[in-house]
Coordinates of C-alpha atoms and ligand atoms in Angstrom, one line a residue:
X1 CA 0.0 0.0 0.0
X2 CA 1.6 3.2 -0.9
X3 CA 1.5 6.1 2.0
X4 CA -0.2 9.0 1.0
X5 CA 0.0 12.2 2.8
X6 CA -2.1 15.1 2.0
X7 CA -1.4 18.8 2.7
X8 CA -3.8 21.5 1.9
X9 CA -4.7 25.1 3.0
X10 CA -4.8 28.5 2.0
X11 CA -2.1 30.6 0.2
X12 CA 1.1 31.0 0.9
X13 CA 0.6 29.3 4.1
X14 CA 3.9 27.0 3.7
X15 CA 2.3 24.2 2.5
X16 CA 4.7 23.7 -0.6
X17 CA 7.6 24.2 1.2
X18 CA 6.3 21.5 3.5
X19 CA 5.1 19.2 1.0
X20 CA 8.4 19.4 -0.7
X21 CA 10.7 18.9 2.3
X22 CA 8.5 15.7 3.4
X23 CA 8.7 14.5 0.2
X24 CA 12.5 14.6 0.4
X25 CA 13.0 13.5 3.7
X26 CA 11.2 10.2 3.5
X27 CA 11.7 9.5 -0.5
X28 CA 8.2 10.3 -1.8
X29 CA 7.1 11.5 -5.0
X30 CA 6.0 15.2 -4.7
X31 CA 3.2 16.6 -6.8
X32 CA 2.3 20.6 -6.4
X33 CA -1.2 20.4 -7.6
X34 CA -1.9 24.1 -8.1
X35 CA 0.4 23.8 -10.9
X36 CA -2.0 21.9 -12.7
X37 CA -4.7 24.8 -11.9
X38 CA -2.1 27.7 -12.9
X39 CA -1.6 25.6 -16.3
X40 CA -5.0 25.7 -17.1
X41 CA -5.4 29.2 -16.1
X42 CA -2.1 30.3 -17.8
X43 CA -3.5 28.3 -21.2
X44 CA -6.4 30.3 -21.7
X45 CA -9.1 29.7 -24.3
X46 CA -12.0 27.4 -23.1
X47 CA -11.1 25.9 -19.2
X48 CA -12.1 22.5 -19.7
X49 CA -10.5 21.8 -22.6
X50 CA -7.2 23.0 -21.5
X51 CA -7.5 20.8 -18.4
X52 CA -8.6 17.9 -20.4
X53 CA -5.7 18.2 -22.7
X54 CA -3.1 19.6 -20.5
X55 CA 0.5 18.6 -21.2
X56 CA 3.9 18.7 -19.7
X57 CA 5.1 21.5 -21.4
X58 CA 2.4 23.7 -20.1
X59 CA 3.1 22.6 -17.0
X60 CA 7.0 23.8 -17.7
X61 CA 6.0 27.2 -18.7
X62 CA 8.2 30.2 -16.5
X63 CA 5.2 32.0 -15.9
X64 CA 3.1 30.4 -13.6
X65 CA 4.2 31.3 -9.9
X66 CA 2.9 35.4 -10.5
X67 CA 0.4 36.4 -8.6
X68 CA -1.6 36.7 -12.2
X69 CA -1.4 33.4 -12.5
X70 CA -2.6 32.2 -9.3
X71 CA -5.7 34.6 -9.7
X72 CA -6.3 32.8 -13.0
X73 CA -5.7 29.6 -11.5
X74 CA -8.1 30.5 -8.6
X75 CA -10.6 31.4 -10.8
X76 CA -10.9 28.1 -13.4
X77 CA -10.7 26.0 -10.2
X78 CA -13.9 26.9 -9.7
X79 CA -15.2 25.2 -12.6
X80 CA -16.2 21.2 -11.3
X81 CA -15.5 20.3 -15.0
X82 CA -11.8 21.7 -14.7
X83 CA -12.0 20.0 -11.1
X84 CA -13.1 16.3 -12.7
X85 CA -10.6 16.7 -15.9
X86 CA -8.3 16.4 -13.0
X87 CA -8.9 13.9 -10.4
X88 CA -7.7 10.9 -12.1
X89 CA -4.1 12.3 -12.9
X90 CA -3.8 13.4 -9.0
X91 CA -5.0 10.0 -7.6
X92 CA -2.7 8.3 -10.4
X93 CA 0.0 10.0 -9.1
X94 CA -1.1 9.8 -5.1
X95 CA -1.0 6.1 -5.8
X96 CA 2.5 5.4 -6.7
X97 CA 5.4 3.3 -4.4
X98 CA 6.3 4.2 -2.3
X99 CA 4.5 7.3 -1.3
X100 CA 3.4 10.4 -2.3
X101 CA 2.8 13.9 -0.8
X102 CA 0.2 16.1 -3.0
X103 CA -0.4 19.8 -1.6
X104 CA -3.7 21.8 -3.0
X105 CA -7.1 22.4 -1.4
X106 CA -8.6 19.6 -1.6
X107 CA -6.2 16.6 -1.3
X108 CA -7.6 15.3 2.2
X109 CA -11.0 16.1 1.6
X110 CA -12.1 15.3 -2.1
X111 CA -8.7 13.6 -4.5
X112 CA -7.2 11.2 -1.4
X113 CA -9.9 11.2 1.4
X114 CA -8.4 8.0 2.9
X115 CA -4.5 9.8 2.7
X116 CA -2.7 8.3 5.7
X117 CA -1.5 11.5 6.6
X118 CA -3.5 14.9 6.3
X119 CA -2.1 18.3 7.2
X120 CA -4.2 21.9 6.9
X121 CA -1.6 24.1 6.8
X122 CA -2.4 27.9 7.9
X123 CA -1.0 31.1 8.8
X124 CA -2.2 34.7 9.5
X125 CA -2.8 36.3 6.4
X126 CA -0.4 39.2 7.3
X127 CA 2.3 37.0 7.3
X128 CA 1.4 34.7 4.7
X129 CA 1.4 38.1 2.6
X130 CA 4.9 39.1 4.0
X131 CA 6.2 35.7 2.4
X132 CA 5.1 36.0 -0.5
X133 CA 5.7 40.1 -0.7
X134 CA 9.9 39.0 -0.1
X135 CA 9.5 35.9 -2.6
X136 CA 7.8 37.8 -5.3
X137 CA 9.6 40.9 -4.9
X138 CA 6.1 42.4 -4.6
X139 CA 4.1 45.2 -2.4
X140 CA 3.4 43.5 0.6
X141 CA -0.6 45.7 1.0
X142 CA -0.6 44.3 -2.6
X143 CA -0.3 40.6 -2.0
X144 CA -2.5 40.7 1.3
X145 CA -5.4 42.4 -1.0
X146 CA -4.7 39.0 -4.0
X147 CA -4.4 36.7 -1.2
X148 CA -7.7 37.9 0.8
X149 CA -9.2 37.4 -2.6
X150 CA -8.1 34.4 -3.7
X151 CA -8.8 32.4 -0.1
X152 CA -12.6 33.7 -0.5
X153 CA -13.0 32.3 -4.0
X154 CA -11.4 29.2 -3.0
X155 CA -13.0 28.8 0.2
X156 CA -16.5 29.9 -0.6
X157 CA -16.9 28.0 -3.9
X158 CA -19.4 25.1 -4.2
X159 CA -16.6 22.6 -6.1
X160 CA -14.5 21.0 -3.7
X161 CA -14.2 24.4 -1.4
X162 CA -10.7 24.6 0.4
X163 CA -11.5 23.7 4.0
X164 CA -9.8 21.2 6.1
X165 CA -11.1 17.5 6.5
X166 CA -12.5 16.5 9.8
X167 CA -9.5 14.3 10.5
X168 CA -7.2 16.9 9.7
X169 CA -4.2 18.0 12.0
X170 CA -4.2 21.3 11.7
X171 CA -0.4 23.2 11.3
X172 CA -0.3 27.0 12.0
X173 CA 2.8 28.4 11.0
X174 CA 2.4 32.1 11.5
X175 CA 5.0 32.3 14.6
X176 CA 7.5 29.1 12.9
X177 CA 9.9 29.4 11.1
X178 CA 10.6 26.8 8.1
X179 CA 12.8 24.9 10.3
X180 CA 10.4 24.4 12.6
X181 CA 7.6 23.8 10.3
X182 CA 9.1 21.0 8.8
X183 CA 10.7 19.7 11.9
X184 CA 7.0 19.7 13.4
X185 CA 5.6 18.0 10.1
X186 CA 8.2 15.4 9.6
X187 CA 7.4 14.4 13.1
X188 CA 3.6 13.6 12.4
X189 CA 4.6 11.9 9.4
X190 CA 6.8 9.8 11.2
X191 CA 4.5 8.8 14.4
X192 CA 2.0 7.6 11.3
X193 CA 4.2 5.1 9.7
X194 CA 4.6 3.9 13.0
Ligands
LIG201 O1 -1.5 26.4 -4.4 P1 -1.5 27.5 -5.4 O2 -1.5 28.9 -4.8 O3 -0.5 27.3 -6.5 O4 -2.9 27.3 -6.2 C1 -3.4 28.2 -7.2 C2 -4.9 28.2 -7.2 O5 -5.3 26.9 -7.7 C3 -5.6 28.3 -5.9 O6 -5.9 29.7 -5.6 C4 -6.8 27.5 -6.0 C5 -6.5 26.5 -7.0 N1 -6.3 25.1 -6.5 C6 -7.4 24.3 -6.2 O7 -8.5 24.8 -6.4 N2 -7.2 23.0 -5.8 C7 -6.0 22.5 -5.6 N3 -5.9 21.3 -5.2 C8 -4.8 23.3 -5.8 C9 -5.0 24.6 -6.2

């Protein structure tokens, strides 16, 4: 059975960073799943098809960590068609040996919902804008006004809304730093393999 660990929550709140280091630390295959959503966004043209037919290359493009981009991306993931083009690629890749660790908003609660492993990963918005701000090089009022916006459309949609699932551990992050973070996730991670 390969060990699936799911990490979701809002913006910016570390969650890649944390995905990524698990990932590493225990030899599990990493997906980023907004990617796929930025992808679609960054494609343009009709949503649905560009997730239906979404390749690698438009998952290489240079252009999809702006802040443009993850509005876009926010925006199509609203669409259950975009949503459902989807699933079967994330679960694909959830299911592979030995583990895998996918970070989005809805890992633990719609694409793995029996994940061994599921982290909500938040932070005050302030801050969450402050790390993005220094890793943009962008205004810092600027990303907590795209943020804000961005967490309301994801939360408040009807399509797999970002919330966390009811077994859930939930991760704040606002007074860690990455260190600590990932020092504090690897050691949930661990306690579940037992
Ligand atoms: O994680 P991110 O900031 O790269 O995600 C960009 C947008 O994609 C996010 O605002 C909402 C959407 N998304 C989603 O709806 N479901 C996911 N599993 C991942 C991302």
């Amino acid at each position: 059975m390969p060990f699936t660990i799911a990490i979701d929550g809002p913006a910016a709140s570390g969650k890649g960073t944390i995905a990524r280091a698990l990932a590493a630390h225990f030899g599990f295959h990493h997906l980023d799943t907004g990617l796929l959503y930025r992808a679609v966004g960054a494609k343009g043209g009709d949503p649905v098809a560009a997730a239906q037919g979404l390749s690698a290359d438009d998952l290489a493009r240079g252009d999809l960590r702006s802040a443009a981009a993850g509005q876009a991306a926010s925006r199509v993931a609203a669409i259950a068609e975009v949503r459902g083009a989807l699933t079967d690629f994330q679960r694909r890749f959830a299911a592979q040996e030995p583990g895998a660790v996918l970070d989005g908003r809805d890992i633990g609660t719609v694409i793995c919902p029996d994940a061994a492993v599921k982290l909500y990963v938040v932070a005050d918005d302030r801050v969450r804008a402050a790390r993005r701000a220094a890793e943009l090089g962008a205004d810092v009022d600027r990303m907590l006004a795209e943020l804000r916006e961005r967490d309301a459309r994801d939360a408040g949609r009807a399509a797999a809304p970002l919330k966390p699932a009811a077994d859930a551990l939930v991760l704040d992050t606002t007074a860690m730093d990455i260190d600590a973070a990932v020092a504090e996730a690897v050691r949930i991670v661990r306690a579940a393999l037992g």
